[in-house]
Short mmCIF file of C-alpha atoms in Angstrom, two decimals:
data_model
loop_
_atom_site.label_atom_id
_atom_site.label_comp_id
_atom_site.label_asym_id
_atom_site.label_seq_id
_atom_site.Cartn_x
_atom_site.Cartn_y
_atom_site.Cartn_z
CA MET A 1 20.22 -141.57 198.04
CA SER A 2 19.58 -144.78 199.88
CA ASP A 3 16.32 -146.79 198.82
CA GLN A 4 14.45 -146.03 201.71
CA GLU A 5 14.38 -141.96 201.07
CA ASP A 6 10.98 -140.51 199.90
CA ILE A 7 11.77 -138.75 196.89
CA LEU A 8 10.64 -135.54 195.05
CA GLU A 9 10.50 -135.40 191.22
CA VAL A 10 11.52 -131.41 190.80
CA SER A 11 11.04 -129.78 187.05
CA VAL A 12 13.66 -126.96 186.99
CA TRP A 13 13.36 -124.52 183.92
CA ARG A 14 17.28 -124.43 182.34
CA GLY A 15 17.94 -122.31 179.64
CA THR A 16 18.61 -118.33 178.56
CA GLY A 17 16.66 -115.73 177.18
CA SER A 18 13.46 -116.91 175.65
CA THR A 19 14.88 -120.66 175.08
CA GLY A 20 14.93 -123.37 177.38
CA SER A 21 12.96 -126.64 179.15
CA TYR A 22 12.29 -128.13 182.02
CA GLN A 23 14.88 -130.46 183.54
CA THR A 24 13.86 -133.04 185.91
CA PHE A 25 16.03 -133.85 189.39
CA GLN A 26 15.72 -136.68 191.95
CA VAL A 27 15.74 -134.64 195.54
CA PRO A 28 15.18 -136.09 199.10
CA GLU A 29 12.43 -135.31 200.48
CA ARG A 30 12.87 -133.40 203.67
CA ASP A 31 10.75 -132.45 207.08
CA ASN A 32 10.16 -128.78 207.26
CA GLN A 33 11.85 -128.40 203.88
CA THR A 34 11.29 -125.31 201.36
CA VAL A 35 11.07 -125.12 197.41
CA LEU A 36 14.54 -122.87 197.81
CA ASP A 37 16.22 -125.79 199.78
CA VAL A 38 14.95 -127.77 196.69
CA VAL A 39 16.71 -125.50 194.52
CA SER A 40 19.87 -125.27 196.74
CA TRP A 41 19.98 -128.87 196.85
CA ILE A 42 20.28 -129.38 193.61
CA GLN A 43 22.81 -126.74 193.22
CA GLN A 44 25.14 -127.78 195.57
CA GLN A 45 24.43 -131.70 195.05
CA ILE A 46 23.97 -132.60 191.29
CA ASP A 47 24.53 -129.11 188.91
CA PRO A 48 26.63 -126.53 190.48
CA SER A 49 25.78 -124.51 187.19
CA LEU A 50 21.90 -123.88 188.05
CA THR A 51 21.41 -119.94 188.49
CA TYR A 52 19.31 -118.72 190.79
CA ARG A 53 18.67 -115.62 193.08
CA TYR A 54 18.56 -115.47 197.23
CA ALA A 55 19.58 -113.38 199.46
CA CYS A 56 17.84 -113.24 203.51
CA ARG A 57 16.36 -117.40 203.63
CA VAL A 58 13.74 -115.77 205.94
CA GLY A 59 10.83 -114.22 203.96
CA MET A 60 12.03 -110.53 203.96
CA CYS A 61 13.68 -109.71 200.80
CA GLY A 62 11.94 -111.42 198.39
CA SER A 63 14.55 -111.81 195.90
CA CYS A 64 13.78 -116.11 195.85
CA ALA A 65 10.74 -115.07 194.13
CA MET A 66 10.15 -117.82 191.72
CA MET A 67 7.09 -119.60 189.92
CA VAL A 68 5.98 -123.03 191.88
CA ASN A 69 3.56 -125.04 189.73
CA GLY A 70 2.64 -121.90 188.08
CA LYS A 71 2.56 -119.52 190.47
CA PRO A 72 4.70 -117.10 191.94
CA ARG A 73 5.96 -117.24 195.34
CA TRP A 74 8.83 -116.73 197.79
CA THR A 75 10.63 -120.25 197.53
CA CYS A 76 11.80 -119.53 200.79
CA ARG A 77 8.75 -119.25 202.48
CA THR A 78 6.70 -122.11 200.70
CA HIS A 79 7.26 -125.47 202.19
CA VAL A 80 7.03 -128.47 199.78
CA LYS A 81 4.99 -130.59 201.53
CA LYS A 82 2.20 -127.59 200.84
CA VAL A 83 2.96 -127.79 197.34
CA ALA A 84 3.85 -130.79 195.86
CA GLY A 85 1.38 -132.91 193.89
CA LYS A 86 2.37 -136.44 193.82
CA GLY A 87 5.66 -135.94 195.32
CA ALA A 88 6.43 -133.27 192.16
CA ILE A 89 6.96 -129.80 191.82
CA GLN A 90 8.06 -127.77 189.00
CA ILE A 91 9.98 -124.63 189.35
CA GLY A 92 10.57 -121.80 186.63
CA PRO A 93 11.46 -118.03 186.39
CA LEU A 94 9.14 -115.22 186.91
CA ARG A 95 6.39 -114.64 184.61
CA ASN A 96 6.12 -111.60 182.52
CA LEU A 97 10.05 -110.97 182.71
CA PRO A 98 12.72 -111.96 180.75
CA THR A 99 14.78 -114.51 181.86
CA ILE A 100 18.62 -114.20 182.38
CA LYS A 101 18.95 -117.89 182.97
CA ASP A 102 17.79 -120.45 184.68
CA LEU A 103 15.70 -119.12 187.38
CA ALA A 104 16.87 -115.94 187.78
CA ALA A 105 14.62 -113.38 185.59
CA ASP A 106 15.72 -110.07 184.49
CA MET A 107 13.85 -107.40 187.02
CA ASP A 108 14.84 -104.16 184.68
CA PRO A 109 11.58 -103.91 183.04
CA PHE A 110 9.31 -104.23 186.24
CA PHE A 111 11.46 -101.44 187.82
CA GLU A 112 11.78 -99.13 184.60
CA LYS A 113 7.92 -99.38 184.89
CA TRP A 114 7.88 -98.63 188.75
CA VAL A 115 10.13 -95.64 187.76
CA ALA A 116 7.45 -94.71 184.79
CA ALA A 117 4.81 -94.31 187.18
CA GLY A 118 6.18 -91.50 189.12
CA GLY A 119 7.52 -93.59 191.93
CA VAL A 120 10.45 -91.14 192.98
CA HIS A 121 8.84 -89.36 196.06
CA THR A 122 8.93 -85.23 194.81
CA PRO A 123 8.84 -83.41 198.48
CA SER A 124 6.55 -80.19 198.61
CA ARG A 125 9.21 -78.49 200.45
CA SER A 126 12.58 -77.94 200.31
CA ARG A 127 15.36 -78.80 203.33
CA ALA A 128 15.38 -75.23 204.87
CA GLU A 129 11.92 -75.53 205.72
CA PRO A 130 10.15 -76.96 208.71
CA ILE A 131 8.87 -80.68 208.11
CA ALA A 132 5.42 -80.89 207.47
CA GLU A 133 3.53 -82.53 210.58
CA VAL A 134 0.75 -85.36 209.97
CA THR A 135 -0.75 -87.73 212.22
CA PRO A 136 -1.00 -91.15 211.75
CA ASP A 137 -4.59 -91.51 211.63
CA GLU A 138 -5.63 -89.10 209.05
CA PRO A 139 -7.43 -90.74 206.19
CA ALA A 140 -4.92 -90.17 204.02
CA ARG A 141 -1.76 -90.94 206.08
CA VAL A 142 -3.99 -94.51 207.17
CA GLU A 143 -4.69 -95.24 202.80
CA ALA A 144 -1.06 -94.26 202.36
CA ASN A 145 0.61 -96.84 204.77
CA LYS A 146 -1.60 -99.66 203.44
CA GLY A 147 1.26 -99.86 200.60
CA ILE A 148 4.44 -98.97 202.01
CA GLU A 149 5.69 -102.56 203.03
CA CYS A 150 5.68 -103.31 199.21
CA ILE A 151 9.52 -104.41 199.12
CA ASN A 152 9.20 -104.63 194.84
CA CYS A 153 9.45 -108.60 194.75
CA SER A 154 7.90 -108.43 191.12
CA VAL A 155 5.28 -111.48 192.61
CA CYS A 156 2.09 -109.19 191.70
CA TYR A 157 3.67 -108.83 188.45
CA ALA A 158 4.42 -111.52 187.47
CA ALA A 159 0.87 -112.90 188.68
CA CYS A 160 -0.94 -110.47 186.58
CA ASP A 161 -2.47 -111.38 183.26
CA THR A 162 -2.76 -107.87 182.15
CA VAL A 163 0.80 -107.41 181.77
CA ALA A 164 0.99 -110.71 180.32
CA ASN A 165 -1.25 -109.52 177.56
CA ASN A 166 -0.52 -105.97 177.69
CA ALA A 167 3.72 -104.80 177.01
CA ASP A 168 2.48 -101.21 177.91
CA TYR A 169 0.91 -101.81 181.23
CA LEU A 170 2.50 -100.53 184.27
CA GLY A 171 1.65 -103.54 186.51
CA PRO A 172 0.17 -103.77 189.92
CA ALA A 173 3.72 -103.02 192.05
CA ALA A 174 3.86 -99.54 190.09
CA LEU A 175 0.39 -98.48 190.27
CA GLN A 176 0.50 -99.27 193.92
CA ARG A 177 3.44 -96.88 194.61
CA ALA A 178 1.67 -94.50 193.22
CA TRP A 179 -1.26 -94.93 194.89
CA THR A 180 0.98 -94.15 197.87
CA LEU A 181 2.27 -91.35 196.55
CA TYR A 182 -1.21 -89.45 196.16
CA ASN A 183 -1.92 -90.36 199.23
CA ASP A 184 1.14 -88.43 201.07
CA THR A 185 0.23 -85.02 201.87
CA LYS A 186 3.96 -84.27 201.50
CA ILE A 187 4.34 -84.44 197.94
CA SER A 188 4.43 -81.72 195.34
CA ASP A 189 1.57 -82.27 192.75
CA ARG A 190 -0.52 -84.87 193.66
CA GLN A 191 -2.89 -84.38 190.18
CA ALA A 192 0.81 -84.98 188.55
CA VAL A 193 0.66 -88.90 189.55
CA LEU A 194 -3.18 -88.59 188.03
CA ASP A 195 -1.74 -87.36 185.13
CA THR A 196 1.11 -89.83 184.79
CA VAL A 197 -1.48 -93.60 185.48
CA SER A 198 -4.47 -92.33 183.92
CA GLY A 199 -2.65 -92.64 180.28
CA SER A 200 -1.98 -95.46 178.02
CA GLY A 201 -0.75 -98.40 179.90
CA GLY A 202 -1.85 -96.79 183.25
CA CYS A 203 -4.31 -97.57 185.99
CA HIS A 204 -7.89 -98.09 183.44
CA ASN A 205 -6.05 -101.01 182.01
CA CYS A 206 -6.49 -103.03 184.93
CA HIS A 207 -9.04 -106.05 184.53
CA SER A 208 -9.75 -106.36 188.32
CA GLN A 209 -9.09 -110.12 188.56
CA GLY A 210 -6.71 -109.82 191.84
CA SER A 211 -4.20 -112.05 191.22
CA CYS A 212 -1.59 -109.50 192.59
CA THR A 213 -3.63 -109.08 196.04
CA LEU A 214 -4.70 -112.89 196.26
CA LEU A 215 -1.07 -113.83 196.58
CA CYS A 216 0.82 -110.85 197.24
CA PRO A 217 3.37 -112.48 199.97
CA ASN A 218 3.13 -109.35 202.34
CA GLU A 219 -1.19 -109.46 202.30
CA LEU A 220 -0.94 -105.84 200.36
CA ASP A 221 -3.95 -105.00 198.43
CA PRO A 222 -2.45 -103.80 194.87
CA MET A 223 -6.07 -104.11 193.29
CA GLY A 224 -7.21 -102.21 195.87
CA ALA A 225 -4.91 -99.29 194.96
CA ILE A 226 -5.57 -99.33 191.51
CA ALA A 227 -9.59 -98.95 192.02
CA GLY A 228 -8.60 -95.96 194.19
CA LEU A 229 -6.59 -94.45 191.35
CA LYS A 230 -9.10 -95.31 189.17
CA ARG A 231 -12.04 -93.68 191.14
CA ALA A 232 -9.46 -90.54 191.27
CA SER A 233 -8.19 -89.77 187.89
CA ALA A 234 -12.31 -90.53 186.90
CA ARG A 235 -13.32 -87.85 189.58
CA SER A 236 -10.45 -85.53 188.20
CA PHE A 237 -11.30 -85.99 184.78
CA LEU A 238 -15.21 -85.75 184.85
CA PHE A 239 -15.15 -82.93 187.49
CA LYS A 240 -12.24 -80.85 186.15
CA THR A 241 -11.01 -80.83 189.66
CA LYS A 242 -7.39 -80.66 190.50
CA VAL A 243 -5.86 -81.89 193.21
#
């Protein structure tokens, strides 16, 4: 690096499991540089042992999600100039998940909770029966459509303080998926969805702080979905109505 270049001070988490510390690298600052560009430059130019995860690099897959200055972000979409305070950036693995190594988080707990929340579609008809017709403007279909662009990047999970303080909490993405299924008229048992998400670790644990909605890269509204589950499950309990 020449003396004329602007330099970024980049602190990167290094370590495995629950042990590690931040290591600082000097990285040349470029125009239109993303945080993922910075991480890749360190791995390619300074330390090839740096471990991280990415795939598409164009803001579609979500696999490059990391903590940037304390907030979960897709690093391929996050431009350095928007987050670098006084020429410095701190990059770490996603919060609320175990660390495999360096910047790579273990996604297993996230997906286990997604399954535990009843995320798998259970159809109400067999392959031999005609497909049920659903018009796009039906209120339930409109509500279900709001969450189907979730790609399970875990940004909302990492942003959630309830997850941080309650290991049993299912998390925003899993509950948003449950709300999508609850509003899908093609599933076999809507009441089962409510029963699954209204118990221990379910939707009523949410404190409605809204970090999940605020930081969702796809501009979805997990907090709104969780509020919908709260209302539906409370209504079902109070009035003993099955849906």
